[in-house]
Coordinates of N, CA and C in Angstrom, one line a residue:
M1 N 17.3 3.8 14.5 CA 15.9 4.1 14.9 C 15.1 2.9 14.6
K2 N 14.3 2.4 15.6 CA 13.5 1.2 15.4 C 12.2 1.6 14.6
A3 N 11.9 0.7 13.7 CA 10.7 0.9 12.9 C 9.4 0.7 13.8
P4 N 8.3 1.4 13.6 CA 7.1 1.2 14.4 C 6.4 -0.1 14.1
D5 N 5.7 -0.6 15.1 CA 4.9 -1.8 15.0 C 3.5 -1.3 14.4
L6 N 3.1 -2.0 13.4 CA 1.8 -1.5 12.7 C 0.9 -2.7 12.5
I7 N -0.4 -2.5 12.8 CA -1.4 -3.5 12.4 C -2.3 -2.8 11.5
L8 N -2.4 -3.2 10.2 CA -3.3 -2.5 9.3 C -4.7 -3.0 9.4
H9 N -5.6 -2.0 9.5 CA -7.0 -2.3 9.5 C -7.6 -2.2 8.1
R10 N -8.9 -2.5 8.0 CA -9.6 -2.4 6.7 C -9.6 -1.0 6.2
P11 N -9.2 -0.8 4.9 CA -9.1 0.5 4.4 C -10.4 1.1 3.8
A12 N -11.3 1.5 4.6 CA -12.6 2.0 4.2 C -12.5 3.1 3.2
A13 N -11.7 4.2 3.6 CA -11.6 5.4 2.7 C -10.9 5.0 1.4
L14 N -9.9 4.2 1.5 CA -9.1 3.9 0.3 C -10.0 3.0 -0.6
C15 N -10.7 2.1 -0.1 CA -11.6 1.2 -1.0 C -12.7 2.1 -1.6
A16 N -13.2 3.1 -0.8 CA -14.2 4.0 -1.4 C -13.6 4.8 -2.5
A17 N -12.4 5.3 -2.4 CA -11.7 6.1 -3.4 C -11.5 5.2 -4.7
V18 N -11.0 4.0 -4.5 CA -10.7 3.1 -5.6 C -12.1 2.8 -6.3
S19 N -13.1 2.5 -5.6 CA -14.4 2.2 -6.2 C -14.9 3.4 -6.9
F20 N -14.8 4.6 -6.4 CA -15.2 5.9 -7.0 C -14.5 6.0 -8.4
M21 N -13.2 5.9 -8.4 CA -12.4 6.0 -9.6 C -12.8 5.0 -10.7
H22 N -13.1 3.8 -10.3 CA -13.5 2.8 -11.2 C -14.9 3.1 -11.7
L23 N -15.8 3.5 -10.9 CA -17.2 3.9 -11.3 C -17.1 5.1 -12.3
L24 N -16.2 6.0 -12.0 CA -16.0 7.2 -12.9 C -15.5 6.7 -14.3
G25 N -14.6 5.7 -14.3 CA -14.1 5.1 -15.5 C -15.2 4.4 -16.3
L26 N -16.1 3.7 -15.6 CA -17.3 3.1 -16.2 C -18.2 4.1 -16.8
A27 N -18.4 5.2 -16.1 CA -19.3 6.3 -16.6 C -18.8 6.9 -17.9
C28 N -17.5 7.1 -17.9 CA -16.8 7.7 -19.1 C -16.9 6.7 -20.3
A29 N -16.8 5.4 -20.0 CA -16.9 4.4 -21.1 C -18.3 4.4 -21.6
F30 N -19.3 4.5 -20.8 CA -20.7 4.5 -21.2 C -21.0 5.7 -22.1
I31 N -20.4 6.8 -21.8 CA -20.6 8.0 -22.5 C -19.9 8.0 -23.9
A32 N -18.7 7.4 -23.9 CA -17.8 7.6 -25.1 C -17.9 6.3 -26.0
L33 N -18.2 5.2 -25.5 CA -18.1 3.9 -26.3 C -19.5 3.3 -26.5
E34 N -19.5 2.3 -27.5 CA -20.7 1.5 -27.7 C -20.2 0.2 -28.3
G35 N -21.1 -0.8 -28.2 CA -20.9 -2.1 -28.8 C -19.8 -2.9 -28.1
L36 N -19.0 -3.6 -28.9 CA -18.0 -4.5 -28.4 C -16.9 -3.7 -27.6
A37 N -16.6 -2.5 -28.0 CA -15.6 -1.7 -27.3 C -16.1 -1.4 -25.9
L38 N -17.4 -1.1 -25.8 CA -17.9 -0.8 -24.4 C -17.9 -2.0 -23.5
G39 N -18.2 -3.2 -24.1 CA -18.2 -4.4 -23.3 C -16.8 -4.8 -22.8
L40 N -15.8 -4.6 -23.7 CA -14.4 -4.9 -23.4 C -13.9 -4.0 -22.3
V41 N -14.2 -2.7 -22.5 CA -13.7 -1.7 -21.5 C -14.4 -1.9 -20.1
C42 N -15.7 -2.2 -20.1 CA -16.4 -2.5 -18.9 C -15.9 -3.7 -18.2
A43 N -15.6 -4.7 -19.0 CA -15.0 -6.0 -18.4 C -13.7 -5.7 -17.7
G44 N -12.8 -4.9 -18.4 CA -11.5 -4.6 -17.9 C -11.6 -3.8 -16.7
V45 N -12.4 -2.8 -16.7 CA -12.6 -1.9 -15.5 C -13.1 -2.7 -14.3
L46 N -14.1 -3.6 -14.5 CA -14.6 -4.4 -13.4 C -13.6 -5.4 -12.9
L47 N -12.8 -6.0 -13.8 CA -11.7 -6.9 -13.3 C -10.7 -6.1 -12.5
S48 N -10.3 -4.9 -13.0 CA -9.4 -4.1 -12.3 C -9.9 -3.7 -10.9
W49 N -11.1 -3.3 -10.8 CA -11.7 -2.9 -9.6 C -11.8 -4.1 -8.6
G50 N -12.1 -5.3 -9.1 CA -12.2 -6.4 -8.2 C -10.8 -6.8 -7.7
A51 N -9.8 -6.8 -8.6 CA -8.4 -7.2 -8.2 C -7.9 -6.2 -7.2
E52 N -8.1 -4.9 -7.4 CA -7.5 -3.9 -6.5 C -8.2 -3.9 -5.1
T53 N -9.5 -4.1 -5.1 CA -10.3 -4.2 -3.8 C -9.9 -5.5 -3.1
L54 N -9.7 -6.6 -3.8 CA -9.2 -7.8 -3.1 C -7.8 -7.6 -2.5
R55 N -6.9 -7.0 -3.3 CA -5.6 -6.8 -2.8 C -5.6 -5.9 -1.5
L56 N -6.4 -4.8 -1.5 CA -6.5 -4.0 -0.3 C -7.1 -4.7 0.9
W57 N -8.1 -5.5 0.7 CA -8.8 -6.2 1.8 C -7.9 -7.3 2.3
R58 N -7.1 -7.9 1.4 CA -6.1 -9.0 1.9 C -5.1 -8.4 2.8
Q59 N -4.7 -7.2 2.6 CA -3.7 -6.5 3.5 C -4.2 -6.2 4.8
S60 N -5.6 -6.2 5.0 CA -6.1 -5.9 6.4 C -5.7 -7.0 7.3
G61 N -5.3 -6.6 8.5 CA -4.9 -7.6 9.5 C -3.4 -7.8 9.4
L62 N -2.7 -7.3 8.4 CA -1.3 -7.4 8.2 C -0.6 -6.8 9.4
R63 N 0.4 -7.4 9.9 CA 1.2 -6.8 11.0 C 2.6 -6.7 10.7
L64 N 3.1 -5.5 10.7 CA 4.5 -5.2 10.5 C 5.1 -4.8 11.8
V65 N 6.2 -5.5 12.1 CA 6.9 -5.4 13.4 C 8.3 -4.8 13.2
G66 N 8.6 -3.7 13.9 CA 9.9 -3.1 13.8 C 11.0 -3.9 14.5
R67 N 12.1 -4.1 13.8 CA 13.2 -4.8 14.3 C 14.2 -3.9 15.0
P68 N 15.0 -4.3 15.9 CA 15.9 -3.5 16.6 C 17.0 -2.8 15.7
D69 N 17.3 -3.5 14.6 CA 18.3 -2.9 13.7 C 17.7 -1.9 12.8
G70 N 16.5 -1.5 12.9 CA 15.9 -0.5 12.1 C 15.1 -1.0 10.9
G71 N 15.0 -2.3 10.7 CA 14.3 -2.9 9.6 C 12.9 -3.3 10.0
L72 N 12.2 -4.0 9.1 CA 10.8 -4.4 9.4 C 10.8 -5.9 9.3
A73 N 9.9 -6.5 10.0 CA 9.6 -7.9 9.8 C 8.1 -8.1 9.7
L74 N 7.7 -9.0 8.8 CA 6.3 -9.2 8.6 C 5.8 -10.4 9.5
A75 N 4.9 -10.1 10.4 CA 4.5 -11.1 11.3 C 3.9 -12.3 10.6
G76 N 4.3 -13.5 10.9 CA 3.8 -14.7 10.3 C 4.6 -15.1 9.1
A77 N 5.5 -14.3 8.6 CA 6.3 -14.6 7.4 C 7.7 -15.2 7.9
T78 N 8.3 -16.0 7.1 CA 9.6 -16.5 7.4 C 10.6 -15.6 6.8
G79 N 11.6 -15.2 7.5 CA 12.6 -14.3 7.1 C 12.3 -12.8 7.2
A80 N 13.3 -12.0 6.9 CA 13.1 -10.6 7.1 C 12.5 -10.0 5.8
V81 N 11.9 -8.8 6.0 CA 11.4 -8.1 4.9 C 12.2 -6.8 4.8
T82 N 12.7 -6.5 3.6 CA 13.5 -5.3 3.5 C 12.6 -4.2 2.8
V83 N 12.8 -3.0 3.2 CA 12.1 -1.9 2.7 C 12.9 -1.3 1.5
E84 N 12.3 -1.3 0.3 CA 13.0 -0.8 -0.9 C 12.8 0.7 -1.0
G85 N 13.2 1.2 -2.1 CA 13.0 2.6 -2.4 C 11.6 3.0 -2.7
G86 N 11.3 4.2 -3.0 CA 10.0 4.6 -3.4 C 9.1 4.8 -2.2
L87 N 9.7 5.3 -1.1 CA 9.0 5.6 0.1 C 8.3 6.9 0.1
V88 N 7.0 7.0 0.5 CA 6.3 8.2 0.4 C 5.7 8.5 1.8
P89 N 6.3 9.5 2.6 CA 5.8 9.8 3.9 C 5.0 11.1 3.9
A90 N 3.8 11.1 3.2 CA 3.0 12.3 3.2 C 2.0 12.3 4.4
P91 N 1.5 13.5 4.7 CA 0.6 13.5 5.9 C -0.7 12.7 5.7
W92 N -1.1 12.4 4.5 CA -2.4 11.7 4.3 C -2.1 10.3 3.8
L93 N -0.9 9.9 3.6 CA -0.6 8.7 2.9 C 0.9 8.3 3.2
A94 N 1.1 7.0 3.3 CA 2.4 6.4 3.4 C 2.5 5.2 2.5
V95 N 3.5 5.1 1.7 CA 3.7 4.0 0.8 C 5.0 3.3 1.1
L96 N 4.8 2.0 1.4 CA 6.0 1.1 1.7 C 6.2 0.1 0.5
E97 N 7.3 0.0 0.0 CA 7.6 -1.0 -1.0 C 8.5 -2.1 -0.3
L98 N 7.9 -3.3 -0.1 CA 8.6 -4.3 0.7 C 9.1 -5.4 -0.3
R99 N 10.2 -6.0 0.1 CA 10.7 -7.2 -0.6 C 11.0 -8.3 0.4
D100 N 10.4 -9.5 0.2 CA 10.6 -10.5 1.1 C 11.8 -11.3 0.8
G101 N 12.1 -12.4 1.6 CA 13.3 -13.1 1.4 C 13.4 -13.9 0.1
Q102 N 12.2 -14.1 -0.6 CA 12.2 -14.8 -1.9 C 12.2 -13.9 -3.0
G103 N 12.4 -12.6 -2.8 CA 12.5 -11.6 -3.9 C 11.2 -11.0 -4.3
R104 N 10.1 -11.4 -3.8 CA 8.8 -10.8 -4.2 C 8.6 -9.4 -3.6
R105 N 8.1 -8.5 -4.4 CA 7.9 -7.2 -4.0 C 6.4 -7.0 -3.8
T106 N 6.1 -6.2 -2.7 CA 4.7 -5.8 -2.4 C 4.7 -4.3 -2.0
A107 N 3.8 -3.6 -2.6 CA 3.6 -2.2 -2.2 C 2.4 -2.1 -1.2
I108 N 2.6 -1.5 -0.1 CA 1.6 -1.3 0.9 C 1.3 0.1 1.1
L109 N 0.0 0.4 0.9 CA -0.5 1.8 1.0 C -1.1 1.9 2.4
V110 N -0.6 2.9 3.2 CA -1.1 3.1 4.5 C -1.7 4.5 4.6
T111 N -3.0 4.5 4.9 CA -3.7 5.8 5.1 C -4.0 5.9 6.6
P112 N -4.3 7.2 7.0 CA -4.5 7.4 8.5 C -5.6 6.6 9.0
D113 N -6.6 6.1 8.2 CA -7.7 5.3 8.8 C -7.4 3.9 8.9
R114 N -6.2 3.4 8.5 CA -5.8 2.0 8.6 C -5.0 1.7 9.8
V115 N -4.4 2.7 10.5 CA -3.6 2.5 11.7 C -4.0 3.6 12.7
E116 N -3.5 3.4 13.9 CA -3.8 4.4 15.0 C -3.0 5.6 14.6
A117 N -3.5 6.8 15.1 CA -2.8 8.1 14.8 C -1.4 8.1 15.2
E118 N -1.1 7.7 16.4 CA 0.3 7.7 16.8 C 1.2 6.8 16.0
A119 N 0.7 5.6 15.7 CA 1.5 4.7 14.9 C 1.7 5.3 13.5
F120 N 0.8 6.0 12.9 CA 0.9 6.6 11.6 C 2.0 7.7 11.7
R121 N 2.0 8.5 12.7 CA 3.0 9.5 12.9 C 4.4 8.9 13.0
R122 N 4.5 7.9 13.8 CA 5.8 7.2 13.9 C 6.3 6.6 12.6
L123 N 5.3 6.0 11.9 CA 5.7 5.5 10.6 C 6.2 6.5 9.6
R124 N 5.6 7.7 9.6 CA 6.0 8.8 8.7 C 7.4 9.3 9.1
V125 N 7.6 9.4 10.4 CA 9.0 9.8 10.9 C 10.0 8.8 10.5
W126 N 9.7 7.5 10.7 CA 10.6 6.4 10.4 C 10.9 6.4 8.9
L127 N 9.9 6.6 8.1 CA 10.1 6.6 6.6 C 11.0 7.7 6.2
R128 N 10.9 8.9 6.8 CA 11.8 10.0 6.5 C 13.2 9.7 6.9
W129 N 13.3 9.1 8.1 CA 14.6 8.8 8.6 C 15.2 7.7 7.8
H130 N 14.5 6.7 7.4 CA 15.0 5.6 6.6 C 15.4 6.0 5.2
S131 N 14.6 6.9 4.6 CA 15.0 7.3 3.2 C 16.3 8.2 3.3
A132 N 16.4 9.0 4.3 CA 17.6 9.8 4.5 C 18.8 8.9 4.8
F133 N 18.6 7.9 5.6 CA 19.7 7.0 6.0 C 20.1 6.2 4.7
A134 N 19.1 5.7 3.9 CA 19.4 4.9 2.8 C 20.2 5.7 1.7
S135 N 19.8 7.0 1.6 CA 20.5 7.8 0.6 C 21.9 8.2 1.0
D136 N 22.2 8.2 2.3 CA 23.6 8.5 2.8 C 24.5 7.3 2.7
R137 N 23.9 6.1 2.6 CA 24.7 4.9 2.6 C 25.4 4.7 1.2
P138 N 26.6 4.2 1.2 CA 27.3 3.9 -0.1 C 26.7 2.7 -0.7
N139 N 26.6 2.6 -2.0 CA 26.0 1.4 -2.7 C 27.0 0.3 -2.8

């Protein structure tokens, strides 16, 4: 089964959810802490929020292309990208763990607002097929 072609758009809902959770963490810190501890926790939460938002926005415009052998290729990258374990094909979310030719791992979170509806449906079907196929293969 050929993997679907995907172009990831900006993750508006996902960025909003990440921002909300970080703001909730800041609110809890302001309620429970004071002094130096409050400053350190606030700095850590703000750094975490900035890094996660930057990671999500850098993934926008990313293009995954299905290969005829059932794998994925990352447009613009040299070499093939393999899909590792930990695949989540839920109706509201799909998680891909990719490994490039140099051994670097990247987790890509795909929500329905990041891709077209039909592409998201095909991705979920492909993830289910891929995880079943991978579990049947001998190691």
